Amino acid sequence: MDTPTTYFHWGFILISTPNLLVIAGMVVLFAIALVAPFPHAEADDDGRRN
Amino acid sequence: MAVATSVESAGSSQPESASWTLKLRQAIDRHLPMDHLLPDRQPYFVGSWVYVFGVVTIAALVWVVVSGVVLTFMGPQWWHVSGVGRFFNSLHFWSVQLFFIFMVLHLWGQYFMAGWRHGRAATWMIGVVIFGISVLTAFTGYLSQQNFDAQFIAINAKDAMNGAGIGVFFNVLNFGQMYGLHVMLLPIGVTALVVAHIVMVRTRGVVKPIDAEGGAQS
Amino acid sequence: MKSMGATQEEYYRGVRMIRYDLVKELAIALGAAGLLGLVLAAAFSSPDVPQVTIATWAQSDPLDFVTTAADELAGSTTSAGYGNPYNTAGEGQSWGPIGPQKWFGTRIPIDSANAFVIQPLQRASFSNANLASALKTWQDSDADQQGKWLDAYSKALPDATVTDGNVAVVAGDYGPLPVMMANLLGIAQAGALDGLLVSGGHFYQTDYTQPLLFMGDGGYLSGLADQAHLTGSQWGMMNETGSYPGQTWLWLYTMWYQVFPFTSDDGFLGLNAGNADLGIIILMTLLTTALALVPFIPGLRDVPRWLPIHRLIWRRYYAPRRSSASRIEAPQL
């Protein structure tokens, strides 16, 4: 991990592989959180209302 | 509630407004009763992983603080010379990365849910302040590393601070000042504001879905 | 705003409530975040490129060290011409009437030539008659003479030869400079200058303003930083040494340094490369304030309603009414 990493250069953008991975990972994680089903036990819902 | 009633009636022998203690307790009871602070039920629409980002941010912050306390206890040079120290520094480093990742995901989530609706604007605003102070805390942490990275960040950042006139009060080249801020004042600030943020969330409860009652700004 | 002052009971009236264990969720989150942190720490450790000392600088690149020291005497380094808060040699940054760098004055006074070269040599001249006499010659000469020596010496330095850590220039009229520089280089290589620059008459030290400014004036440290992609024009603030992620959360702040008008000498509305630090701090302050005020800014606060992302998050709520399944019946909010 102490060896220099690769940098990507597009126009004025210059970004390292680890930084790119972090940002891409965040976008992916957010997308997964949006679509992944959230576990809810049927028993949690006893039909009670406030 | 029965207890509160009996205490109130016991105190009614004197004018109610006389006791500041009583007034404070009644205010707390009114705004944040225990069943709001630690509710065992949530509205049925709370059912998405997006809701989980906030609690994971808090969990990461706990680990940041725990590893930071160990590093502080042993002193700023320990982690350069000890394998155990290096491990705690690594735990600190990665916990900070996780803290920021989940804090930003939480921010995205709250933005897309327009979580500031129905009287929750102050909660959002304190969240933004927490983000800002966290950036400053991380920055002073990078300056406190006592390695090459810290040296060049200090040399590079002094121009920004001096250009804005802040460098006079906030000298990034002064290790003692940066270290003190990093291990004491700034973490206390972040933690206190996070507690306030959570209390505000629990006081009002989670916001209803958009258009449950008109527009996003209602 | 009708829900503003409502209690939670009123706010949630008629909403179906389900069991939800917040404390269990926090406990699981603590375990998961801790486990993830432990795995990452064990697998990847953390970045720790050793610090550069003035000694390693003088040993690794003696010519850069001597050139920087000569430039300090000539007053041509970054720190010598910086302005506030270190000295009055530079204008400092301003944007129209906004010039906080000037407002707060010279609060951390540093005279680069004296602090980095003359004073350390004076301390080292004890029991070194050769250096003491060279220093006396220097100090007894007028600025005009000093300037001529420095000029000649600086012109000879690019062709200097380095042997065994010593810097030699071709013969010329440099006055006492070669003796002074050879001694300063020797003190630095031995590690004594590291101590002299932080001492300031105190026993305990926590302030590294002087040695960091001196090293920042040289080309050695910034050369290393350039290799590690840490400089300002390389988005350096969000980068980290080695293959580690850096302060990615500074991406927006760092980005402004790479774009117009902060890269341009002419700039726009008085904002340019010359006052980029001030301009970007002002811009980021405004943007952060805007982020905090999103709940009140028309347009910005409406975007979430226009984008259907919230329909994914609350898909249970927006799910079409199904009369047979009472569990997902339409709510009566």
Coordinates of C-alpha atoms in Angstrom, one line a residue:
Chain A
M1 CA 0.0 0.0 0.0
D2 CA 3.0 2.3 0.3
T3 CA 3.8 2.0 -3.4
P4 CA 2.6 5.0 -5.5
T5 CA -0.8 4.5 -7.1
T6 CA -2.1 5.2 -10.5
Y7 CA -3.7 8.6 -11.2
F8 CA -6.4 9.2 -13.8
H9 CA -6.3 12.4 -15.8
W10 CA -9.3 13.7 -17.6
G11 CA -9.1 17.4 -18.5
F12 CA -8.7 19.3 -15.3
I13 CA -9.6 16.2 -13.3
L14 CA -6.8 14.3 -11.7
I15 CA -7.8 11.6 -9.3
S16 CA -6.0 8.6 -7.7
T17 CA -7.3 5.1 -8.0
P18 CA -8.1 4.7 -4.2
N19 CA -10.0 8.0 -4.1
L20 CA -11.9 7.0 -7.3
L21 CA -12.7 3.6 -5.6
V22 CA -14.1 5.4 -2.5
I23 CA -16.3 7.7 -4.5
A24 CA -17.5 5.0 -6.9
G25 CA -18.1 2.7 -3.9
M26 CA -20.3 5.3 -2.2
V27 CA -22.4 5.7 -5.3
V28 CA -22.8 2.0 -5.6
L29 CA -23.6 1.6 -1.9
F30 CA -26.3 4.3 -2.2
A31 CA -27.8 2.6 -5.2
I32 CA -27.9 -0.7 -3.4
A33 CA -29.5 0.9 -0.4
L34 CA -32.2 2.3 -2.6
V35 CA -33.2 -1.0 -4.2
A36 CA -32.3 -3.7 -1.7
P37 CA -35.3 -5.0 0.2
F38 CA -35.2 -4.0 3.9
P39 CA -35.9 -7.0 6.2
H40 CA -39.0 -6.6 8.2
A41 CA -40.4 -9.5 10.1
E42 CA -44.1 -9.9 9.4
A43 CA -44.6 -10.1 13.2
D44 CA -43.3 -6.5 13.5
D45 CA -46.5 -5.3 12.0
D46 CA -49.4 -5.9 14.3
G47 CA -51.6 -3.4 12.5
R48 CA -51.4 -0.9 15.4
R49 CA -52.0 2.7 14.6
N50 CA -50.9 5.8 16.5
Chain B
M1 CA -46.4 9.3 33.8
A2 CA -48.1 8.5 37.1
V3 CA -44.9 9.4 38.9
A4 CA -44.6 12.8 37.2
T5 CA -48.2 13.6 38.2
S6 CA -47.7 12.8 41.8
V7 CA -44.5 14.9 41.9
E8 CA -46.3 17.8 40.3
S9 CA -49.1 17.6 42.8
A10 CA -46.6 17.4 45.6
G11 CA -44.9 20.6 44.4
S12 CA -48.1 22.4 44.1
S13 CA -48.0 23.7 47.6
Q14 CA -45.7 26.5 46.3
P15 CA -46.3 28.5 43.1
E16 CA -45.5 26.2 40.2
S17 CA -43.4 28.7 38.4
A18 CA -41.0 29.1 41.4
S19 CA -39.0 25.9 40.8
W20 CA -36.6 26.1 37.9
T21 CA -35.8 22.5 38.4
L22 CA -39.5 21.5 38.1
K23 CA -39.9 23.7 35.0
L24 CA -36.8 22.1 33.4
R25 CA -38.1 18.6 34.1
Q26 CA -41.6 19.4 32.8
A27 CA -40.0 20.9 29.6
I28 CA -38.0 17.7 29.1
D29 CA -41.0 15.6 29.7
R30 CA -43.0 17.6 27.2
H31 CA -40.4 17.8 24.4
L32 CA -38.5 14.5 24.8
P33 CA -40.3 11.9 26.9
M34 CA -38.4 8.6 27.2
D35 CA -40.8 6.9 24.8
H36 CA -39.7 9.4 22.1
L37 CA -36.0 9.2 22.9
L38 CA -36.1 5.4 22.8
P39 CA -39.2 4.4 20.8
D40 CA -39.8 0.7 20.1
R41 CA -42.0 1.5 17.2
Q42 CA -41.5 3.4 14.0
P43 CA -44.0 4.4 11.2
Y44 CA -44.4 1.5 8.8
F45 CA -42.8 3.6 5.9
V46 CA -39.4 3.4 7.8
G47 CA -38.2 0.4 5.8
S48 CA -35.2 1.2 3.6
W49 CA -31.4 0.7 4.0
V50 CA -31.1 4.5 3.4
Y51 CA -32.4 5.0 7.0
V52 CA -29.4 2.9 8.2
F53 CA -26.6 5.3 7.0
G54 CA -27.1 7.6 10.0
V55 CA -26.7 4.9 12.6
V56 CA -23.6 3.5 10.9
T57 CA -22.1 7.0 10.9
I58 CA -22.6 7.1 14.6
A59 CA -21.1 3.6 15.0
A60 CA -18.0 4.7 12.9
L61 CA -17.7 7.8 15.1
V62 CA -17.6 5.6 18.2
W63 CA -14.7 3.7 16.7
V64 CA -12.9 6.9 15.7
V65 CA -13.2 8.1 19.3
V66 CA -12.2 4.8 20.8
S67 CA -9.1 4.4 18.6
G68 CA -8.3 8.1 19.1
V69 CA -8.4 7.9 22.8
V70 CA -5.9 5.0 22.7
L71 CA -3.6 7.1 20.4
T72 CA -3.9 10.2 22.5
F73 CA -3.2 8.2 25.7
M74 CA 0.1 6.9 24.3
G75 CA 1.2 10.2 22.7
P76 CA 1.7 11.4 19.1
Q77 CA 4.9 9.5 18.4
W78 CA 3.9 6.0 19.7
W79 CA 2.3 4.8 16.5
H80 CA 5.4 5.4 14.4
V81 CA 7.5 3.1 16.6
S82 CA 5.1 0.4 17.8
G83 CA 3.3 -2.3 15.8
V84 CA 0.4 -2.1 18.2
G85 CA 0.4 1.7 17.8
R86 CA 0.4 1.4 14.1
F87 CA -2.6 -0.9 14.3
F88 CA -4.6 1.6 16.4
N89 CA -3.6 4.3 14.0
S90 CA -4.8 2.2 11.1
L91 CA -8.1 1.5 12.9
H92 CA -8.4 5.3 13.5
F93 CA -7.6 6.0 9.8
W94 CA -10.1 3.6 8.4
S95 CA -12.8 4.4 10.9
V96 CA -12.5 8.1 9.8
Q97 CA -12.8 7.0 6.2
L98 CA -16.0 5.0 7.1
F99 CA -17.3 7.9 9.2
F100 CA -17.1 10.3 6.3
I101 CA -18.4 7.8 3.7
F102 CA -21.5 7.1 5.7
M103 CA -22.0 10.7 6.8
V104 CA -22.1 11.7 3.2
L105 CA -24.4 8.8 2.3
H106 CA -26.7 9.9 5.1
L107 CA -26.6 13.5 3.7
W108 CA -27.5 12.2 0.3
G109 CA -30.3 10.2 1.7
Q110 CA -31.7 13.1 3.8
Y111 CA -31.5 15.4 0.8
F112 CA -33.5 13.0 -1.4
M113 CA -36.1 12.5 1.3
A114 CA -36.2 16.3 2.0
G115 CA -35.7 15.4 5.6
W116 CA -35.9 19.0 6.7
R117 CA -39.7 19.2 6.2
H118 CA -42.3 19.7 8.9
G119 CA -40.2 21.7 11.3
R120 CA -36.9 19.8 10.9
A121 CA -34.8 22.5 9.2
A122 CA -32.6 23.0 12.3
T123 CA -31.8 19.3 12.4
W124 CA -30.5 19.6 8.8
M125 CA -28.6 22.7 9.5
I126 CA -26.8 21.2 12.6
G127 CA -26.0 18.2 10.4
V128 CA -24.2 20.5 7.9
V129 CA -22.3 22.2 10.8
I130 CA -21.3 18.7 12.0
F131 CA -20.0 17.9 8.5
G132 CA -18.0 21.2 8.5
I133 CA -16.5 20.6 12.0
S134 CA -15.7 17.0 11.1
V135 CA -13.7 18.2 8.0
L136 CA -11.8 20.6 10.3
T137 CA -11.2 17.8 12.8
A138 CA -9.9 15.4 10.1
F139 CA -7.7 18.2 8.7
T140 CA -6.1 18.9 12.1
G141 CA -5.6 15.1 12.4
Y142 CA -3.8 14.9 9.1
L143 CA -1.6 17.8 10.4
S144 CA -0.9 15.9 13.7
Q145 CA 0.4 12.8 12.0
Q146 CA 4.1 13.8 12.4
N147 CA 5.1 12.4 9.0
F148 CA 5.8 13.6 5.5
D149 CA 2.1 13.9 4.6
A150 CA 1.6 16.2 7.6
Q151 CA 4.6 18.3 6.7
F152 CA 3.5 19.0 3.2
I153 CA -0.2 19.5 4.0
A154 CA 0.9 22.1 6.6
I155 CA 3.1 23.9 4.0
N156 CA 0.4 23.8 1.4
A157 CA -2.5 24.7 3.6
K158 CA -0.8 27.7 5.3
D159 CA -1.4 29.8 2.2
A160 CA -5.1 29.2 2.2
M161 CA -5.3 30.0 5.9
N162 CA -3.1 33.1 5.6
G163 CA -4.9 34.3 2.5
A164 CA -8.1 34.2 4.4
G165 CA -6.6 35.9 7.4
I166 CA -7.2 32.8 9.6
G167 CA -3.6 31.8 9.7
V168 CA -2.9 34.3 12.5
F169 CA -5.3 32.4 14.9
F170 CA -5.0 29.0 13.3
N171 CA -1.4 28.3 12.5
V172 CA -1.2 25.0 10.7
L173 CA 2.6 25.0 11.1
N174 CA 2.2 24.9 14.9
F175 CA 2.0 21.2 15.8
G176 CA 1.0 21.9 19.4
Q177 CA -2.0 24.0 18.4
M178 CA -3.2 21.6 15.8
Y179 CA -2.7 18.5 18.0
G180 CA -4.6 20.2 20.9
L181 CA -7.5 21.1 18.7
H182 CA -7.6 17.7 17.2
V183 CA -7.6 15.6 20.4
M184 CA -9.7 17.9 22.6
L185 CA -11.8 20.8 21.4
L186 CA -12.9 19.6 17.9
P187 CA -13.9 16.1 19.0
I188 CA -15.9 17.5 21.9
G189 CA -17.6 19.8 19.4
V190 CA -18.5 17.0 16.9
T191 CA -19.7 14.7 19.7
A192 CA -21.8 17.4 21.4
L193 CA -23.4 18.4 18.1
V194 CA -24.1 14.7 17.1
V195 CA -25.9 14.3 20.5
A196 CA -27.9 17.4 19.8
H197 CA -28.7 16.2 16.2
I198 CA -29.9 12.8 17.5
V199 CA -32.0 14.4 20.3
M200 CA -33.6 16.7 17.6
V201 CA -34.3 13.7 15.4
R202 CA -35.9 11.8 18.2
T203 CA -37.9 14.8 19.5
R204 CA -39.7 15.2 16.2
G205 CA -39.5 11.6 14.9
V206 CA -38.8 10.7 11.3
V207 CA -40.4 12.8 8.6
K208 CA -43.4 11.6 6.6
P209 CA -43.0 10.7 2.9
I210 CA -43.0 13.6 0.4
D211 CA -46.5 14.6 -0.6
A212 CA -48.0 13.0 2.4
E213 CA -49.2 16.5 3.2
G214 CA -48.5 18.7 0.2
G215 CA -45.2 19.8 -1.2
A216 CA -41.6 19.2 -0.1
Q217 CA -41.4 22.6 1.5
S218 CA -44.5 22.3 3.6
Chain C
M1 CA -46.0 24.4 8.3
K2 CA -49.0 23.1 10.1
S3 CA -47.0 20.3 11.7
M4 CA -44.4 22.7 13.2
G5 CA -45.6 22.7 16.8
A6 CA -47.3 19.4 16.7
T7 CA -46.3 16.7 19.2
Q8 CA -45.2 13.4 17.7
E9 CA -48.5 11.8 18.7
E10 CA -50.4 14.4 16.6
Y11 CA -47.9 14.2 13.8
Y12 CA -48.2 10.4 13.5
R13 CA -51.9 10.2 14.2
G14 CA -53.5 7.5 12.1
V15 CA -50.1 6.2 10.9
R16 CA -49.5 2.5 11.2
M17 CA -46.6 1.9 13.6
I18 CA -44.4 -1.2 13.5
R19 CA -42.0 -2.7 15.9
Y20 CA -38.5 -1.3 15.3
D21 CA -35.5 -2.0 17.6
L22 CA -33.3 1.1 17.5
V23 CA -30.9 -0.1 20.2
K24 CA -30.4 -3.5 18.5
E25 CA -29.8 -1.6 15.2
L26 CA -27.1 0.5 16.9
A27 CA -25.5 -2.5 18.4
I28 CA -25.4 -4.3 15.1
A29 CA -24.0 -1.1 13.4
L30 CA -21.3 -0.8 16.1
G31 CA -20.3 -4.4 15.5
A32 CA -20.4 -4.1 11.7
A33 CA -18.4 -0.8 11.6
G34 CA -15.9 -2.1 14.1
L35 CA -15.4 -5.3 12.2
L36 CA -15.1 -3.5 8.9
G37 CA -12.5 -1.1 10.5
L38 CA -10.6 -4.0 12.0
V39 CA -10.5 -5.9 8.7
L40 CA -9.4 -2.8 6.7
A41 CA -6.8 -1.9 9.4
A42 CA -5.4 -5.4 9.4
A43 CA -5.4 -5.8 5.7
F44 CA -4.1 -2.3 4.6
S45 CA -2.4 -0.7 7.7
S46 CA -2.2 3.1 7.3
P47 CA 0.1 5.5 5.4
D48 CA 3.2 6.7 7.2
V49 CA 5.9 8.1 4.9
P50 CA 8.7 9.2 7.2
Q51 CA 9.1 12.9 7.9
V52 CA 11.7 14.9 6.1
T53 CA 14.2 16.6 8.4
I54 CA 16.4 19.6 7.5
A55 CA 19.3 17.1 8.0
T56 CA 17.9 14.6 5.4
W57 CA 17.3 17.6 3.0
A58 CA 20.8 18.8 3.4
Q59 CA 22.2 15.3 3.0
S60 CA 20.1 14.3 0.0
D61 CA 20.2 17.5 -2.0
P62 CA 23.0 19.7 -0.7
L63 CA 22.9 22.0 -3.7
D64 CA 19.1 22.7 -3.3
F65 CA 19.8 23.4 0.4
V66 CA 22.6 25.9 -0.3
T67 CA 20.7 27.6 -3.1
T68 CA 17.7 28.0 -0.8
A69 CA 19.9 29.4 2.0
A70 CA 21.5 31.9 -0.5
D71 CA 18.0 32.9 -1.7
E72 CA 17.0 33.5 1.9
L73 CA 19.9 36.0 2.3
A74 CA 18.9 37.6 -1.0
G75 CA 15.3 37.8 0.2
S76 CA 14.0 36.0 -2.9
T77 CA 12.3 33.0 -1.3
T78 CA 8.6 32.5 -0.8
S79 CA 8.8 33.1 3.0
A80 CA 11.1 36.2 2.6
G81 CA 8.6 37.9 0.3
Y82 CA 5.5 36.5 1.9
G83 CA 3.9 39.4 3.7
N84 CA 1.5 38.9 6.6
P85 CA 1.4 37.2 9.0
Y86 CA 5.2 36.6 8.8
N87 CA 6.6 40.0 7.5
T88 CA 5.7 43.1 5.5
A89 CA 7.7 42.2 2.4
G90 CA 4.6 41.1 0.4
E91 CA 1.2 42.6 -0.3
G92 CA -0.8 39.5 0.7
Q93 CA -4.0 38.5 -1.0
S94 CA -7.0 40.7 -1.3
W95 CA -10.2 40.9 -3.4
G96 CA -11.4 44.4 -3.8
P97 CA -11.7 45.9 -0.3
I98 CA -11.5 42.4 1.3
G99 CA -8.0 41.8 2.5
P100 CA -8.0 39.9 5.8
Q101 CA -4.3 39.0 5.3
K102 CA -3.5 42.7 5.7
W103 CA -6.1 43.4 8.4
F104 CA -4.6 41.1 11.0
G105 CA -1.0 42.3 10.6
T106 CA 2.4 40.7 11.2
R107 CA 1.4 38.4 14.1
I108 CA 4.0 35.6 13.5
P109 CA 7.1 37.7 12.7
I110 CA 9.8 35.9 10.8
D111 CA 12.9 37.5 9.2
S112 CA 13.9 34.6 6.9
A113 CA 17.5 35.7 6.3
N114 CA 18.2 36.2 9.9
A115 CA 16.1 33.3 11.3
F116 CA 17.2 30.6 8.9
V117 CA 20.8 31.6 8.1
I118 CA 22.5 34.4 10.1
Q119 CA 21.3 33.4 13.6
P120 CA 22.1 29.7 13.4
L121 CA 25.5 30.6 12.0
Q122 CA 26.1 33.0 14.9
R123 CA 25.4 30.3 17.4
A124 CA 27.6 27.9 15.5
S125 CA 30.5 30.4 15.2
F126 CA 31.4 29.8 18.9
S127 CA 34.9 28.2 18.8
N128 CA 34.9 28.4 15.0
A129 CA 37.2 31.4 14.3
N130 CA 37.0 30.9 10.5
L131 CA 33.2 31.1 10.5
A132 CA 33.2 34.0 13.0
S133 CA 35.4 36.1 10.8
A134 CA 33.4 35.3 7.7
L135 CA 30.2 36.3 9.5
K136 CA 31.8 39.5 10.7
T137 CA 32.9 40.4 7.2
W138 CA 29.3 39.8 6.0
Q139 CA 27.7 41.8 8.7
D140 CA 30.2 44.7 8.4
S141 CA 29.5 45.0 4.6
D142 CA 26.8 47.3 3.3
A143 CA 23.8 45.9 1.5
D144 CA 25.2 46.9 -1.9
Q145 CA 28.3 44.7 -1.4
Q146 CA 26.3 41.8 0.0
G147 CA 24.1 42.0 -3.0
K148 CA 27.0 41.8 -5.4
W149 CA 28.4 38.8 -3.6
L150 CA 25.0 37.1 -3.5
D151 CA 24.4 37.8 -7.2
A152 CA 27.7 36.3 -8.2
Y153 CA 27.3 33.3 -5.9
S154 CA 23.7 32.6 -7.1
K155 CA 24.9 32.7 -10.7
A156 CA 27.7 30.2 -10.0
L157 CA 25.5 27.8 -8.0
P158 CA 23.7 26.1 -10.9
D159 CA 27.1 25.0 -12.1
A160 CA 28.3 24.0 -8.7
T161 CA 29.7 20.5 -8.1
V162 CA 28.7 18.3 -5.2
T163 CA 31.3 15.9 -3.8
D164 CA 30.9 14.0 -0.6
G165 CA 28.0 16.2 0.4
N166 CA 30.0 19.4 -0.1
V167 CA 29.0 22.1 -2.6
A168 CA 31.9 23.8 -4.6
V169 CA 31.5 26.7 -7.0
V170 CA 34.1 27.9 -9.5
A171 CA 36.5 30.6 -8.1
G172 CA 35.0 34.1 -8.0
D173 CA 34.3 37.1 -5.8
Y174 CA 31.8 35.8 -3.4
G175 CA 33.2 37.4 -0.2
P176 CA 32.5 35.3 2.9
L177 CA 29.6 33.4 1.3
P178 CA 31.3 30.1 0.5
V179 CA 32.5 29.8 4.1
M180 CA 29.1 30.7 5.6
M181 CA 27.3 28.3 3.3
A182 CA 29.7 25.4 3.8
N183 CA 29.2 25.8 7.6
L184 CA 25.4 26.1 7.4
L185 CA 25.4 23.0 5.2
G186 CA 27.6 21.2 7.7
I187 CA 25.4 22.2 10.7
A188 CA 22.3 21.1 8.7
Q189 CA 23.7 17.8 7.7
A190 CA 24.7 17.0 11.3
G191 CA 21.1 17.7 12.3
A192 CA 21.9 20.8 14.4
L193 CA 19.8 23.2 12.3
D194 CA 16.7 21.1 13.0
G195 CA 17.2 21.9 16.6
L196 CA 18.3 25.5 16.2
L197 CA 15.2 26.5 14.1
V198 CA 12.6 25.2 16.6
S199 CA 14.4 26.3 19.8
G200 CA 13.5 30.0 19.9
G201 CA 14.8 30.1 23.5
H202 CA 12.4 27.6 24.8
F203 CA 13.1 24.2 26.2
Y204 CA 9.8 22.4 25.2
Q205 CA 8.9 22.7 21.6
T206 CA 5.6 22.3 19.7
D207 CA 5.8 25.0 17.1
Y208 CA 7.4 24.1 13.8
T209 CA 6.6 27.3 11.9
Q210 CA 10.2 28.2 11.2
P211 CA 11.6 24.8 9.9
L212 CA 8.5 24.1 7.9
L213 CA 8.7 27.6 6.2
F214 CA 12.4 27.0 5.5
M215 CA 11.8 23.6 4.0
G216 CA 8.9 25.0 2.0
D217 CA 11.2 27.5 0.5
G218 CA 13.4 24.8 -0.9
G219 CA 12.8 22.5 -3.8
Y220 CA 13.5 19.2 -2.1
L221 CA 10.3 18.7 -0.1
S222 CA 8.1 20.1 -2.8
G223 CA 9.8 17.7 -5.3
L224 CA 8.9 14.8 -3.1
A225 CA 5.3 16.2 -2.7
D226 CA 5.1 16.5 -6.5
Q227 CA 5.9 12.8 -6.9
A228 CA 3.3 11.9 -4.4
H229 CA 0.7 14.1 -6.1
L230 CA 0.3 16.3 -3.0
T231 CA 0.8 19.8 -4.5
G232 CA -2.0 22.3 -5.0
S233 CA -2.2 22.0 -8.8
Q234 CA -2.5 18.2 -8.4
W235 CA -5.7 18.2 -6.2
G236 CA -3.1 17.6 -3.5
M237 CA -5.3 18.3 -0.6
M238 CA -7.5 15.2 -1.3
N239 CA -4.6 12.9 -2.0
E240 CA -2.6 10.7 0.2
T241 CA 0.8 9.1 0.0
G242 CA 1.1 5.5 -1.3
S243 CA -2.1 3.8 -2.4
Y244 CA -4.3 5.1 0.3
P245 CA -7.5 7.1 -0.1
G246 CA -7.1 10.7 1.1
Q247 CA -9.4 13.4 2.2
T248 CA -11.9 12.8 -0.6
W249 CA -14.4 15.0 1.2
L250 CA -12.3 18.0 0.2
W251 CA -12.9 17.3 -3.5
L252 CA -15.0 20.5 -4.1
Y253 CA -12.6 22.8 -2.2
T254 CA -9.6 21.3 -4.1
M255 CA -11.4 21.4 -7.4
W256 CA -11.6 25.2 -7.5
Y257 CA -7.8 25.4 -7.6
Q258 CA -7.9 23.5 -10.9
V259 CA -10.5 25.7 -12.8
F260 CA -11.1 29.2 -14.1
P261 CA -10.8 31.9 -12.8
F262 CA -8.5 30.5 -10.1
T263 CA -5.9 29.2 -12.6
S264 CA -5.8 32.3 -14.7
D265 CA -3.6 35.4 -14.2
D266 CA -6.3 37.7 -15.6
G267 CA -9.2 36.0 -13.9
F268 CA -12.7 37.2 -13.6
L269 CA -14.2 40.0 -11.4
G270 CA -10.9 40.4 -9.7
L271 CA -10.6 36.7 -8.8
N272 CA -7.5 35.1 -10.2
A273 CA -4.6 32.8 -9.5
G274 CA -3.0 35.5 -7.3
N275 CA -5.8 35.6 -4.8
A276 CA -7.1 32.1 -5.3
D277 CA -6.8 31.1 -1.7
L278 CA -8.9 34.0 -0.5
G279 CA -11.4 33.6 -3.3
I280 CA -11.9 29.9 -2.8
I281 CA -12.3 30.2 1.0
I282 CA -15.0 32.9 0.4
L283 CA -16.6 30.7 -2.3
M284 CA -16.6 27.6 0.0
T285 CA -18.0 29.6 2.9
L286 CA -20.9 30.7 0.7
L287 CA -21.5 27.2 -0.7
T288 CA -21.4 25.6 2.8
T289 CA -23.9 28.3 4.0
A290 CA -26.1 27.5 1.0
L291 CA -26.0 23.8 1.9
A292 CA -27.1 24.6 5.5
L293 CA -29.9 26.8 4.1
V294 CA -31.2 24.3 1.5
P295 CA -34.5 23.9 3.4
F296 CA -35.2 27.6 2.7
I297 CA -33.9 27.9 -0.9
P298 CA -36.7 27.6 -3.5
G299 CA -35.6 25.2 -6.3
L300 CA -32.9 23.5 -4.3
R301 CA -35.4 22.4 -1.7
D302 CA -37.8 21.2 -4.4
V303 CA -35.4 19.0 -6.3
P304 CA -36.0 16.0 -4.0
R305 CA -39.8 16.2 -4.9
W306 CA -39.1 16.3 -8.6
L307 CA -36.6 13.4 -8.6
P308 CA -38.4 10.1 -8.0
I309 CA -35.6 8.8 -5.7
H310 CA -37.8 9.2 -2.7
R311 CA -40.4 6.9 -4.3
L312 CA -37.8 4.1 -4.0
I313 CA -37.0 4.9 -0.4
W314 CA -40.6 5.0 0.6
R315 CA -41.8 2.4 -1.9
R316 CA -44.0 0.7 0.8
Y317 CA -45.9 4.0 1.2
Y318 CA -46.3 4.7 -2.5
A319 CA -47.1 1.0 -3.4
P320 CA -50.5 0.7 -5.1
R321 CA -53.4 -0.1 -2.8
R322 CA -54.1 -3.8 -2.6
S323 CA -57.4 -4.5 -0.9
S324 CA -56.6 -8.2 -0.2
A325 CA -53.4 -7.5 1.6
S326 CA -54.2 -5.5 4.6
R327 CA -50.6 -5.2 5.7
I328 CA -49.8 -2.8 2.8
E329 CA -53.1 -1.0 2.8
A330 CA -52.9 2.6 1.9
P331 CA -52.1 4.7 5.0
Q332 CA -54.4 7.3 6.3
L333 CA -51.8 9.9 7.0

